[in-house]
Each structure stands twice: as structure tokens, then as C-alpha cells.
GROMACS .gro file of C-alpha atoms in nm:
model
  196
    1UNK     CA    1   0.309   0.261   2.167
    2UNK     CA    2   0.356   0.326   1.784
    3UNK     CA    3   0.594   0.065   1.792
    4UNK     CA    4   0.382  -0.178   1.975
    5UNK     CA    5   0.117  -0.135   1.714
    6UNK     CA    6   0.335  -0.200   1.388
    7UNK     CA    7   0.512  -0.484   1.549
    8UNK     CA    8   0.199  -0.760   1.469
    9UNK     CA    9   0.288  -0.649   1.099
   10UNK     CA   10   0.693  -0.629   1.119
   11UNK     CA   11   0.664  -0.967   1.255
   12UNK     CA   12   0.436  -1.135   0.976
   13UNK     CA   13   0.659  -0.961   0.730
   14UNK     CA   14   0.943  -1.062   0.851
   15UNK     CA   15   0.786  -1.433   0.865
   16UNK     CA   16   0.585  -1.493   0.586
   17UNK     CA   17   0.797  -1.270   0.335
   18UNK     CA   18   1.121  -1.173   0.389
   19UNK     CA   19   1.213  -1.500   0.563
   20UNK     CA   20   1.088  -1.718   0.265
   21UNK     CA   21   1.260  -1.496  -0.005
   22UNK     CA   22   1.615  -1.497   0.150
   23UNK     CA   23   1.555  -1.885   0.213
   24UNK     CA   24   1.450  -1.928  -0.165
   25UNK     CA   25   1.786  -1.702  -0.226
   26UNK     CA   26   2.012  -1.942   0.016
   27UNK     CA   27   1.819  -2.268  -0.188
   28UNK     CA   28   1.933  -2.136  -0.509
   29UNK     CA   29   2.249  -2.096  -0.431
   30UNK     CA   30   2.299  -2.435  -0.288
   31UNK     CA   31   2.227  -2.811  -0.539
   32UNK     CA   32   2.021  -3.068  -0.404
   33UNK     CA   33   2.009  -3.422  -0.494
   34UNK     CA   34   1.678  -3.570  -0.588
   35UNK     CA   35   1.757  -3.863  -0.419
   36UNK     CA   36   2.011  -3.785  -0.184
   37UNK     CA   37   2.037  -3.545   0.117
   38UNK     CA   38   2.344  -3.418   0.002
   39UNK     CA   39   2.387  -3.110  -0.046
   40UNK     CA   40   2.645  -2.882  -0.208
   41UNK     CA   41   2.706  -2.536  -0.216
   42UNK     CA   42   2.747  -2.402  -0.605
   43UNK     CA   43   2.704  -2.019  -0.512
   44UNK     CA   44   2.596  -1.835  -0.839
   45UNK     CA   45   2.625  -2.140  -1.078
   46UNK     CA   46   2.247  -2.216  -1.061
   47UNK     CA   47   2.197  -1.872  -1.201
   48UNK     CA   48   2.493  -1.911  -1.460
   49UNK     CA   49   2.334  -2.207  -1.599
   50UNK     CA   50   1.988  -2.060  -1.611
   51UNK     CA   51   2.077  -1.790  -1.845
   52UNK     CA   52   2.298  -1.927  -2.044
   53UNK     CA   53   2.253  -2.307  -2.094
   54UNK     CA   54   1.834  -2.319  -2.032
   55UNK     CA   55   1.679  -2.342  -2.351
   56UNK     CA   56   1.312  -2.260  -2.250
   57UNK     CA   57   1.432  -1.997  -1.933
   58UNK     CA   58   1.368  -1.695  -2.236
   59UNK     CA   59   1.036  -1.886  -2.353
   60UNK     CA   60   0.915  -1.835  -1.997
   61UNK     CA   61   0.985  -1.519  -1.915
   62UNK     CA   62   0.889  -1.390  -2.236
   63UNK     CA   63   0.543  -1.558  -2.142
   64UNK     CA   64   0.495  -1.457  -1.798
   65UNK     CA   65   0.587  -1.112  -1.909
   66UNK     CA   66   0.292  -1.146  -2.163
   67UNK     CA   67   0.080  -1.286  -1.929
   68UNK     CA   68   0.115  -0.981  -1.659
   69UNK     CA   69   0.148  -0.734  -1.960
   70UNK     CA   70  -0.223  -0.851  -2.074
   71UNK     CA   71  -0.338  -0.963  -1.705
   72UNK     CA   72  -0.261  -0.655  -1.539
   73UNK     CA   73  -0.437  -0.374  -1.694
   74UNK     CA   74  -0.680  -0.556  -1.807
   75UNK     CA   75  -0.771  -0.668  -1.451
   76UNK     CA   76  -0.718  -0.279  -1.386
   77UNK     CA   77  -0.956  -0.151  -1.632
   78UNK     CA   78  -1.207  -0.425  -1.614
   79UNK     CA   79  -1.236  -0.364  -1.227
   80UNK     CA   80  -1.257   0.015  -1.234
   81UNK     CA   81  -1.559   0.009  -1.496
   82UNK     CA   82  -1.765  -0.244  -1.301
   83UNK     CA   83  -1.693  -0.031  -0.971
   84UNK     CA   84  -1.855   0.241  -1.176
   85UNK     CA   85  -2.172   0.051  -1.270
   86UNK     CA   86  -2.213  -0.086  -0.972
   87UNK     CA   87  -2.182   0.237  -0.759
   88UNK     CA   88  -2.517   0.372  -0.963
   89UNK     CA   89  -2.817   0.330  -0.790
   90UNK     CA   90  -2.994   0.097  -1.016
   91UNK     CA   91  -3.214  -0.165  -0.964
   92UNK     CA   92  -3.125  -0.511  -0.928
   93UNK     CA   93  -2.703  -0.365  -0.860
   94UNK     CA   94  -2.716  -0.601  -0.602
   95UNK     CA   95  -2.742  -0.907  -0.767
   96UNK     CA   96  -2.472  -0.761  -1.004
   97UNK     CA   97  -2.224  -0.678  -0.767
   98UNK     CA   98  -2.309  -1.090  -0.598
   99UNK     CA   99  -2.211  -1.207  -0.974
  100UNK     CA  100  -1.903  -1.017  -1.018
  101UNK     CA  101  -1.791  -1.120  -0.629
  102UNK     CA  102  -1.798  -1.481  -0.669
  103UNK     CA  103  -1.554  -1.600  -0.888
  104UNK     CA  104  -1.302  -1.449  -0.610
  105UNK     CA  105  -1.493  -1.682  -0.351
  106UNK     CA  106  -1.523  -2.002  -0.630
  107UNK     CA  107  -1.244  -2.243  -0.588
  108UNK     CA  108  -0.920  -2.217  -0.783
  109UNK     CA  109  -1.018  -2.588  -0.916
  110UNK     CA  110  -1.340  -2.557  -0.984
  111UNK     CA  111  -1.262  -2.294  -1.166
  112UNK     CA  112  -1.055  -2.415  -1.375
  113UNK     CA  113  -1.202  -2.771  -1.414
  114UNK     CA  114  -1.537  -2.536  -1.561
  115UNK     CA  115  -1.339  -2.321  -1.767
  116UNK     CA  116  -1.145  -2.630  -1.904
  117UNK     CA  117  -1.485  -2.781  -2.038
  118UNK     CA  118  -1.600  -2.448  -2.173
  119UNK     CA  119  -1.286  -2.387  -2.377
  120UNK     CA  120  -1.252  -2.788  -2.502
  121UNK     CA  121  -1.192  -2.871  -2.903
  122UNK     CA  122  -1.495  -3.011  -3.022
  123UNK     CA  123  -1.734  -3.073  -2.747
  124UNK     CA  124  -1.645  -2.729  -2.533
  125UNK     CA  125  -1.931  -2.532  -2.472
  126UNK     CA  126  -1.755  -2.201  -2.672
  127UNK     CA  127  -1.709  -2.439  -2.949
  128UNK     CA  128  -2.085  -2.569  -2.969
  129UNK     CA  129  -2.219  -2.239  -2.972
  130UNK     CA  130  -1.961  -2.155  -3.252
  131UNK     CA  131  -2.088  -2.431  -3.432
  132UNK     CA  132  -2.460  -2.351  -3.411
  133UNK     CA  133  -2.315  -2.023  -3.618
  134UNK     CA  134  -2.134  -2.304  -3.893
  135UNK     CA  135  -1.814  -2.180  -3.782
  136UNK     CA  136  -1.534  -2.426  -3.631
  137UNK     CA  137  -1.309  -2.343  -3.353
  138UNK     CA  138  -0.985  -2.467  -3.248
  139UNK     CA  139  -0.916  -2.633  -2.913
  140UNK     CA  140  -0.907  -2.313  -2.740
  141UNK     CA  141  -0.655  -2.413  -2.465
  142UNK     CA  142  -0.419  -2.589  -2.706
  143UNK     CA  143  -0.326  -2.368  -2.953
  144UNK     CA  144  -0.044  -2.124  -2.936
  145UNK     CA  145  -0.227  -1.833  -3.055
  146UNK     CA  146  -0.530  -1.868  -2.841
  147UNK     CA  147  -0.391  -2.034  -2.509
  148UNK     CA  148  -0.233  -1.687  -2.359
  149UNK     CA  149  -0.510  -1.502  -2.439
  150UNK     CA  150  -0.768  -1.737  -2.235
  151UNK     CA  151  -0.519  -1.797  -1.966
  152UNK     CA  152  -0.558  -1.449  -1.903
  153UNK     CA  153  -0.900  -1.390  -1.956
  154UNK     CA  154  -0.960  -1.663  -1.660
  155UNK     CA  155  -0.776  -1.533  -1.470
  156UNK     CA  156  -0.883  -1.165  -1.489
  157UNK     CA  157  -1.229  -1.295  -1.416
  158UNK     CA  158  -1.107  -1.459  -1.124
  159UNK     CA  159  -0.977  -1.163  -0.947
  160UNK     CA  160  -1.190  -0.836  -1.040
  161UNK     CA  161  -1.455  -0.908  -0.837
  162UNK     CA  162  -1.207  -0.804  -0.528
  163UNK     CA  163  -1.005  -0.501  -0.696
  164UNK     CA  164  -1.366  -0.373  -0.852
  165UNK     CA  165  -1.491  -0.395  -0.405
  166UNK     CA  166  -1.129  -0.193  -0.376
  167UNK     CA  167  -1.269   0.055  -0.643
  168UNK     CA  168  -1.590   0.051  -0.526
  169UNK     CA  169  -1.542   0.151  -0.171
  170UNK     CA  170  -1.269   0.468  -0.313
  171UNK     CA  171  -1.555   0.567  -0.506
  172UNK     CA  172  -1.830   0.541  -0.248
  173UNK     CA  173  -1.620   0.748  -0.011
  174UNK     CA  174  -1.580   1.043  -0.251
  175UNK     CA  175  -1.790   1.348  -0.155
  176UNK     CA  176  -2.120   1.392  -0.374
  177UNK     CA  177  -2.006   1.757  -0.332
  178UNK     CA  178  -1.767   1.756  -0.573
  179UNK     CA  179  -1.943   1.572  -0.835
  180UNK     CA  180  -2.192   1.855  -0.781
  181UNK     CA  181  -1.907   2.117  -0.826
  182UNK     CA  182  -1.749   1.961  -1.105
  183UNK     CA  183  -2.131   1.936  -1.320
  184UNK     CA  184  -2.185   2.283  -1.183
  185UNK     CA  185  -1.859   2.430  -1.320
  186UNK     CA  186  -1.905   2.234  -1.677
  187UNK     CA  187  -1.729   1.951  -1.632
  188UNK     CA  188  -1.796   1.661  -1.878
  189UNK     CA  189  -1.822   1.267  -1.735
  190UNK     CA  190  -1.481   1.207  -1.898
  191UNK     CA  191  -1.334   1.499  -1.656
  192UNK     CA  192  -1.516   1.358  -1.369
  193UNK     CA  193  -1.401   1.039  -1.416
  194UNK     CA  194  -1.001   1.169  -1.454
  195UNK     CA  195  -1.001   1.461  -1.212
  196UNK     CA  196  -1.214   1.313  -0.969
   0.00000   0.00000   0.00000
């Protein structure tokens, strides 16, 4: 019966994502013509050329390792703190955890397309406000320095809202008990938070 019961998963894994990465592995071995249905086998030579002869393969993995580097704790931290504000009993924590939970719900596109206006040169909204202060900002999006940074700001605020409901529920299921125990014995709210 155990068997039975895993075999729904097995099955989807099997399909969805170990089928697809040994068929991107057979693809990559193999070159296609763009126009053409030929196709040869070249074996490793794909790979050769990518490390060796691609001029922007090092640009982009050095930025997609900058992009999880600064997406992934970030999305880590951001979603554990909001989990903890919005597991007080507060009024209006409601609305707050609604606000939080709907970029995850928005559209990929419409997300973007509003994010793209807000982070424009001249006319962005960011920029506007900026220039209420007399200060001038750059085309947020555009320039090297800044691009990364917003890139993975979006996108951090894209996905919390789920990983702080992951957090959230963890932290709902804990016993009050212990948080009783742990004030009880001393413990400070930085030891709660760690040990608990």
C-alpha cells in the first residue's frame, strides 16, 4: 500500500522532472539547424564551446550567481520577519497578511509592466518623488549599478508573500508552552527566536 501511495508522486517526478532534464541533457548534446530538421550529434562539443569560446557565458553566470546570492536570503529573511508580525495578534493583521499575499497571486506581467513604470528615467514614479526632494535619479532599470539590485528587489516581493504563509503556519503550530517556558526560565526574544 506504501507503494501505491508514493507512486502519484514517482510518476509526476519522473514526468515533469527527471524526464525534461535528461531530454535537455540529450538536446545539448545533439546541434540543431534553425532552419533545417537536421540534426547532428556533436556529444560534448556544445559544452566545449560554451566555456571556452562564449564571451558573455562568465558574464551570466557571474550574474545569476549575484542574483540568487542577493535573491535568496533576502527572500529568506524578508519572509521570516513578516511571518513574525503577522503571527501577533494585532489589529488590522489581516489586512496585512492580504497585502503581503498578493503579489504571489498578481500576474508575472503585470507585475512587471507596474514595476517597469515605477522604476522609469525621468517620468518613473521613484524618480518623481526623488525629484520633489531636488535630487535626480538615474533610469533605475538601465544602469549597471542599479539594475541587479531592483531585479532582485522585484522579485523578492514577488515571492515572500508564499514562503512568509510557509513561516507562518511553522510558527503557528509551535506550542505556546514553550514560549511560556523559555520567558519563565529567562530567556530573551533573541533566544526565543533562535532556540525556538
Amino acid at each position: 500500500y506504501g507503494y501505491l501511495f508514493v507512486l502519484p508522486q514517482v510518476l509526476g517526478f519522473l514526468a515533469l522532472v527527471l524526464g525534461p532534464l535528461v531530454m535537455v541533457f540529450v538536446f545539448s548534446t545533439q546541434s540543431w539547424g534553425l532552419l533545417s530538421p537536421q540534426v547532428e550529434f556533436v556529444g560534448l562539443a556544445n559544452y566545449e564551446r560554451l566555456f571556452t569560446q562564449d564571451p558573455l557565458f562568465r558574464q551570466v553566470l557571474g550574474n545569476t550567481l549575484v542574483f540568487a546570492a542577493g535573491l535568496v536570503p533576502l527572500n529568506v529573511v524578508l519572509a521570516l520577519v513578516l511571518a513574525l508580525v503577522v503571527s501577533q495578534r494585532l489589529r488590522g493583521i489581516v489586512i496585512f497578511r492580504t497585502l503581503y499575499f498578493a503579489p504571489v497571486v498578481t500576474s508575472a506581467v503585470a507585475w512587471a509592466i507596474v514595476w517597469g513604470f515605477l522604476l522609469q528615467g525621468e517620468r518613473g514614479t521613484l524618480n518623481q518623488i526623488l525629484s520633489l526632494f531636488g535630487l535626480q535619479g538615474p533610469n533605475w532599470l538601465r544602469e549597471p549599478g542599479w539594475a541587479m539590485f531592483w531585479v532582485i528587489v522585484t522579485r523578492t516581493l514577488k515571492g515572500v508573500g508564499i514562503n512568509m504563509i510557509i513561516y507562518l503556519a511553522a510558527i503557528m503550530d509551535l506550542p505556546p508552552e514553550l514560549y511560556d517556558a523559555a520567558r519563565v526560565d529567562g530567556a530573551s526574544a533573541w533566544q526565543r527566536l533562535r532556540y525556538i
